Structures are given as structure tokens and as C-alpha cells.
Short mmCIF file of C-alpha atoms in Angstrom, two decimals:
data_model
loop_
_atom_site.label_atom_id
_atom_site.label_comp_id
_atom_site.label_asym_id
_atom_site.label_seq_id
_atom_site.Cartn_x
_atom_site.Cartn_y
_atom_site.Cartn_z
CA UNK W 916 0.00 0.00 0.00
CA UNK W 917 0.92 3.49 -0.23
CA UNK W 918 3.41 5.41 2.66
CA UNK W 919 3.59 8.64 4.21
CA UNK W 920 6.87 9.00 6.19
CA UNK W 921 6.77 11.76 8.71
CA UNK W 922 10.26 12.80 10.52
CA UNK W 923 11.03 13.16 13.05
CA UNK W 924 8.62 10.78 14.55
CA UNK W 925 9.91 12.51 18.06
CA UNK W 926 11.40 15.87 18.65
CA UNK W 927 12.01 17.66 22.39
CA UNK W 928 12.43 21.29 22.25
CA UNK W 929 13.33 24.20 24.36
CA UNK W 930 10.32 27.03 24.44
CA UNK W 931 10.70 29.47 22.29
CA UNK W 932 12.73 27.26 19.58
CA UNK W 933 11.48 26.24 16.40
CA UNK W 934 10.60 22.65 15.02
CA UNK W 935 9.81 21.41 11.18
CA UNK W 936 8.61 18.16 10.70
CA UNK W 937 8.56 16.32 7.38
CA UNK W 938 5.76 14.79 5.47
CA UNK W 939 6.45 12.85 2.63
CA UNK W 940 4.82 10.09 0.24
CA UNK W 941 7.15 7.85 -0.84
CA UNK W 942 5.32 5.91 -3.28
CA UNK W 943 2.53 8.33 -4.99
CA UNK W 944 2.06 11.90 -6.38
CA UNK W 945 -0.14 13.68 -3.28
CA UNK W 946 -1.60 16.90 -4.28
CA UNK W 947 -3.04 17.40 -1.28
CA UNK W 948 -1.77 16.84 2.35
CA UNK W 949 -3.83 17.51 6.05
CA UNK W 950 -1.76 18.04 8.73
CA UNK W 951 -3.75 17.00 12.07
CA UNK W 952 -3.13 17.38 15.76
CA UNK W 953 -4.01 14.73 18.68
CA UNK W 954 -4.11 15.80 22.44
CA UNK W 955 -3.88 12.44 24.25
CA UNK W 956 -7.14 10.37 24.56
CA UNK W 957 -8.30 12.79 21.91
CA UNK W 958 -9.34 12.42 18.24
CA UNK W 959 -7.66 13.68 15.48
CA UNK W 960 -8.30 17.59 14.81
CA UNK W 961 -7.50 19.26 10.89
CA UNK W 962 -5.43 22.07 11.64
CA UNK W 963 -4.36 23.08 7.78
CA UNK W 964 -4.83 21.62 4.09
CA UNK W 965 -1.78 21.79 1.98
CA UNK W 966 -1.74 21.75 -1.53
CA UNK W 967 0.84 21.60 -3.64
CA UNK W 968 2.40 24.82 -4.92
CA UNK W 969 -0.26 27.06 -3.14
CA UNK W 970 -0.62 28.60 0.17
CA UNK W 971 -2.27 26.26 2.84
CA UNK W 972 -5.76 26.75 3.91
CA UNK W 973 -5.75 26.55 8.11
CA UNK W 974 -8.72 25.59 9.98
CA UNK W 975 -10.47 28.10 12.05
CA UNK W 976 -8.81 28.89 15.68
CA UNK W 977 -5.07 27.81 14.43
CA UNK W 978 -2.32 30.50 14.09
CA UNK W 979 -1.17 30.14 10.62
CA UNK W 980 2.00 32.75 11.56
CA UNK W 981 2.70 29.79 14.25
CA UNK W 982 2.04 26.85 12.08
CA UNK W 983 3.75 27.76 8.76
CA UNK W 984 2.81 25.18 6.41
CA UNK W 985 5.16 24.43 3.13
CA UNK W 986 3.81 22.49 0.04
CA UNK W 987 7.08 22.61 -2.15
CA UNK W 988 6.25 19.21 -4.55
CA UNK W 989 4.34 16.76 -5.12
CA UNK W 990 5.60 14.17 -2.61
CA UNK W 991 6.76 16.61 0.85
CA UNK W 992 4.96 19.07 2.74
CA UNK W 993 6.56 21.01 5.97
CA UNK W 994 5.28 21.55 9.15
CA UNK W 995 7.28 24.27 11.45
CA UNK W 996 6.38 25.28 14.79
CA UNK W 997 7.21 28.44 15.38
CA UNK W 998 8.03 30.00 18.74
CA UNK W 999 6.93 26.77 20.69
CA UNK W 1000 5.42 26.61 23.90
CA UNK W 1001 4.56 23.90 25.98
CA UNK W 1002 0.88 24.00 25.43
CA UNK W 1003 2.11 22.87 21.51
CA UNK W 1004 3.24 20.05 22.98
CA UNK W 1005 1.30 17.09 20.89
CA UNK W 1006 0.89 14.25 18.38
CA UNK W 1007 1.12 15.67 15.03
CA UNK W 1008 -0.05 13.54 12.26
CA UNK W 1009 0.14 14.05 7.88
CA UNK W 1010 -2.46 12.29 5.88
CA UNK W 1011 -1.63 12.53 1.93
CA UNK W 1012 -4.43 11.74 -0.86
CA UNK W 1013 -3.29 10.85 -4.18
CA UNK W 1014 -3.01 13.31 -6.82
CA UNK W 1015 -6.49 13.52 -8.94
CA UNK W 1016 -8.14 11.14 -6.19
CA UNK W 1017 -10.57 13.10 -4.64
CA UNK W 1018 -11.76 10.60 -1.63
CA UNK W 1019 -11.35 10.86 2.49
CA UNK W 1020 -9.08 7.28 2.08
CA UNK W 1021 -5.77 8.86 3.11
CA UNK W 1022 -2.43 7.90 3.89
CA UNK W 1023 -1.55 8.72 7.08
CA UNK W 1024 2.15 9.00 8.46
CA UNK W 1025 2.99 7.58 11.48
CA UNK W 1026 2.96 10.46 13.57
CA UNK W 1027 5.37 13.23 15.23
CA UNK W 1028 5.30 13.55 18.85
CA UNK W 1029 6.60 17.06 19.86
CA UNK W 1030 7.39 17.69 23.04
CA UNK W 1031 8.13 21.64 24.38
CA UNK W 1032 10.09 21.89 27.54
CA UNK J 1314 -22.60 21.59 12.33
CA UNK J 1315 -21.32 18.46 10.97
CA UNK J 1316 -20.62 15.46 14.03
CA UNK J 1317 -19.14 12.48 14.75
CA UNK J 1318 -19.84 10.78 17.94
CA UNK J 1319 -18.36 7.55 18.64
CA UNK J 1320 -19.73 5.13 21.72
CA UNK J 1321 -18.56 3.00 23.69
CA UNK J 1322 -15.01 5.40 24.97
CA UNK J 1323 -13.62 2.45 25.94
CA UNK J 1324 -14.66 -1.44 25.53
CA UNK J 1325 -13.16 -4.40 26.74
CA UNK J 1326 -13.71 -7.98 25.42
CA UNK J 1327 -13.06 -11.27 26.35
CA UNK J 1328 -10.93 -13.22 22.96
CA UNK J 1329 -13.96 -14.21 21.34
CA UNK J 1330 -16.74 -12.10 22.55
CA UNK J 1331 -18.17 -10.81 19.34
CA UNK J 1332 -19.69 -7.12 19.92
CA UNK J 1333 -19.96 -3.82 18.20
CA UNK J 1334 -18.77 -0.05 17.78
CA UNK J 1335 -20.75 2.88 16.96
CA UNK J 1336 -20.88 6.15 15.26
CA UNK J 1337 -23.36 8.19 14.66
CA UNK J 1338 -22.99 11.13 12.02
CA UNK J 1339 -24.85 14.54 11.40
CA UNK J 1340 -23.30 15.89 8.18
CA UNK J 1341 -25.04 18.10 5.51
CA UNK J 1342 -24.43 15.53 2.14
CA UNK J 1343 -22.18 12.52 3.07
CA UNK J 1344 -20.08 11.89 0.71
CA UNK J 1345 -18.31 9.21 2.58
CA UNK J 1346 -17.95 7.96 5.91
CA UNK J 1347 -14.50 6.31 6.81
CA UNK J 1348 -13.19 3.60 9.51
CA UNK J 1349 -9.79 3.98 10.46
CA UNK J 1350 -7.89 1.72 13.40
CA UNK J 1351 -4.60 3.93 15.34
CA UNK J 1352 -2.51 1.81 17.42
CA UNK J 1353 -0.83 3.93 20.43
CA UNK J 1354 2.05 6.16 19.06
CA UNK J 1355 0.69 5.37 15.72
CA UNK J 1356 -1.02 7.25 12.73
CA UNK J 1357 -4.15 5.87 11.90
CA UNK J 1358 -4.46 3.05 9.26
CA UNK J 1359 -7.62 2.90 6.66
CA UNK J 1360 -9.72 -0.12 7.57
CA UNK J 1361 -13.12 0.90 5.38
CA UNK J 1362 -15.26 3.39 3.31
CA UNK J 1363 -18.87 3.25 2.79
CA UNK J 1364 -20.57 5.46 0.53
CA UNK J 1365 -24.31 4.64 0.96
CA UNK J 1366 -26.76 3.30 3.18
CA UNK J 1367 -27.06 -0.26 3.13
CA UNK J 1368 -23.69 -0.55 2.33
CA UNK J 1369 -21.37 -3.27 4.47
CA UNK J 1370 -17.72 -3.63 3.80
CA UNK J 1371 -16.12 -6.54 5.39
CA UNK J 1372 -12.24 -7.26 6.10
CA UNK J 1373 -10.86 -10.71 8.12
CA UNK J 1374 -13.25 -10.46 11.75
CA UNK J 1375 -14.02 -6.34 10.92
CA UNK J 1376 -17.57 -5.90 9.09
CA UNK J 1377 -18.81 -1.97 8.71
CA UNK J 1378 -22.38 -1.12 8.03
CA UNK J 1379 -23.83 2.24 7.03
CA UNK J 1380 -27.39 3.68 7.71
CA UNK J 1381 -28.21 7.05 6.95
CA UNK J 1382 -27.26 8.42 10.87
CA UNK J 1383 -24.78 5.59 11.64
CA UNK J 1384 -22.36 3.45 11.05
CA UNK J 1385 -21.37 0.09 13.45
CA UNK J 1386 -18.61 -1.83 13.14
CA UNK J 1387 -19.00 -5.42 14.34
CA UNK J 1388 -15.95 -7.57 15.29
CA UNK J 1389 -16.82 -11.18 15.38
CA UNK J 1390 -14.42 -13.42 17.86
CA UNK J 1391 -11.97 -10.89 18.40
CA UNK J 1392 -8.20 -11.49 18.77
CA UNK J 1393 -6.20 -9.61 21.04
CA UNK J 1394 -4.25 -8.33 18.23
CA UNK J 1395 -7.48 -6.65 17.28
CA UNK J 1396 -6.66 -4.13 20.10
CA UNK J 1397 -6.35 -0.84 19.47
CA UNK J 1398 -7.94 2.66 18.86
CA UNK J 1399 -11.14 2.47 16.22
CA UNK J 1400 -11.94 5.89 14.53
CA UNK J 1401 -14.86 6.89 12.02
CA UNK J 1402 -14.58 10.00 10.04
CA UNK J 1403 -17.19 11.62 7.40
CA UNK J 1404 -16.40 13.72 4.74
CA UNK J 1405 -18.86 15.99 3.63
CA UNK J 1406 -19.72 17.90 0.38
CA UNK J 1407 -16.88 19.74 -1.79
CA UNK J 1408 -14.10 18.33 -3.52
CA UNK J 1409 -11.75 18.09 -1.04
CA UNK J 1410 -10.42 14.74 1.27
CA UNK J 1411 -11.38 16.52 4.65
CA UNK J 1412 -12.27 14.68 7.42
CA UNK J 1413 -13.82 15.21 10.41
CA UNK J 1414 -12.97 12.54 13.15
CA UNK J 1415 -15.03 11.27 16.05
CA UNK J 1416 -13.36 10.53 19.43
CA UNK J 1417 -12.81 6.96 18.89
CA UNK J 1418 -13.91 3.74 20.69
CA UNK J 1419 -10.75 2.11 22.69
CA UNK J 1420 -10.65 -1.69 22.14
CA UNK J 1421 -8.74 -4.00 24.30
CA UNK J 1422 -9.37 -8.08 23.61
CA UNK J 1423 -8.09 -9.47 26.42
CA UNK J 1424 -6.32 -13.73 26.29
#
């Protein structure tokens, strides 16, 4: 089946700092990537759609001068963190859907856990 | 305001003990609704879509039914590899692959 690789899949940070976290699909063409966010014993919440070669589309109530979002090709988006804070600490997970597929059966990555000291 | 809601949290089964999960969906023109299983530390993994009511979808001891407010998912004689985090997602009208995720129903399938 198809992959999304996410790295890293575990980062610790300083506040303050900044973190990027990789999204890629290593088998397919995705022309559109989700980035989500999971609290613990929480569900899965859409914080930005990324499509290729065009600036992301964030869901209401997330900073998108905090969570910059980069789309560069067809197979890796970017995730940075700006400025974090502890309260950013979280499970951040990419889903990918292949390129002229328009259906909810993504590829999901296997997760970044960020941690903000 | 489209919903998921998910139910039970939390379930725990003897190996064997067939039984089912719920979710039940409010969203202005389905266009699909999606199961997903996440093992701890883990990004979720597609299990099933269903498109319409009546549909069923089945996969080893995982079958998925659709009405037009819910879907269940019945495991029959569980394994305790079947543990794990079950999630259902819709997508709603417009061309895009956005989903919007219940809680999930915690499964453990205990020897």
C-alpha cells in the first residue's frame, strides 16, 4: 500500500525554539496533504490543508504565523512550529491523498510527537 | 454543524466475545464515511469506506455497516491483536479529502 513518512517521529524542544517536521509520500504523487493534531485520549483535529504549490488553507482557531505550512512538490509538505510553547506540545499527524483522487481514504504518516520543555 | 460521535469510549472484550462499535454522524451531504484503526504512538491506518446506506464492507473479523445516521462496526471473535484505537470519520460535500474525526472507541481483547 501506499506510505507517508513523517520525521522526526519525536522531537524535544526548548520554548521558544522552532521545530519542522517532514511529510512525505514515498510511493505516490499527493496533491493534497492535512496536517492534524491529537491531544492524548483525543481524536484527530484538521489544523491546515496543503496543496501543492499554493498557500495552505488553516482551519479556524489555528495560528497560521505559528504553524507555517510548506507544500514545495508533489511528494513533501513542511510543518514548522514556530516559537513553541509547551501547550504545543502534541501528536502531530500528515495524511496525503493521491493526486487527482478526490476521496477521504488517506495515507496517514505515522505520527510526530513534539514535546516543548 | 457536521458530528461524529463515537460510543462506547472504551470497551473491553473477552478473545472471542463478538460485539460492536458505533458512530453516529450529522453531516449536511455525506459523501463518505470512513473507519480507520490507530494503534498507540501510531497514525491511523484505513480499515473501510462506505458510501451509501445499506452498504457493508467486510475485512478478516471487521464488518462496517452504514445507515443514513450511523455506522457500526462489528468484530466477530476478536483477537487480542485486534486491540487498538477504532476511529470513524465523514467527509462531507466539496471536492476536497477533509475529514472530520469522532473521538474513537478504545478496544482492548483481552487472552
Amino acid at each position: 500500500g501506499a506510505v507517508v513518512s513523517q520525521h522526526p517521529s519525536w522531537v524535544i524542544c526548548k520554548s521558544g525554539t522552532s521545530v519542522k517536521i517532514e511529510c512525505r509520500s514515498l510511493d505516490f504523487q499527493a496533491t493534497t496533504m492535512f496536517w492534524y493534531r491529537q491531544f492524548p485520549k483525543q481524536s484527530l483535529m484538521l489544523m491546515a490543508t496543503s496543496n501543492e504549490g499554493s498557500k495552505a488553507t488553516y482551519e479556524q482557531g489555528v495560528e497560521k504565523d505559528k504553524f507555517l505550512i510548506n507544500h514545495a512538490s508533489l511528494t513533501l509538505s513542511t510543518l514548522t512550529v514556530t516559537s513553541a510553547h509547551p501547550e504545543d506540545s502534541s501528536f502531530y499527524i500528515c495524511s496525503a491523498q493521491y493526486r487527482g483522487l478526490n476521496t477521504g481514504e488517506l495515507f496517514f504518516g505515522e505520527g510526530s510527537r513534539l514535546t516543548v520543555l | 454543524e457536521d458530528q461524529v460521535t463515537q460510543s462506547p469510549e472504551a470497551l473491553r472484550l473477552q478473545e472471542g466475545e463478538s460485539s460492536s462499535l458505533n458512530c453516529s454522524y450529522t453531516v449536511s451531504g455525506l459523501r463518505g464515511l470512513f473507519w480507520y484503526r490507530q494503534d498507540p504512538g501510531k497514525g491511523p491506518e484505513f480499515l473501510f469506506t462506505l458510501y451509501s446506506a445499506g452498504e457493508e464492507k467486510e475485512k478478516e473479523r471487521l464488518k462496517a455497516t452504514l445507515t443514513k445516521k450511523e455506522s457500526f462496526l462489528h468484530i466477530t471473535a476478536p483477537k487480542p491483536e485486534d486491540s487498538a484505537t477504532y476511529l470513524c470519520a465523514v467527509q462531507g460535500p466539496g471536492n476536497t479529502g477533509k475529514l472530520i474525526f469522532g473521538q474513537g472507541t478504545t478496544l482492548q481483547v483481552k487472552p
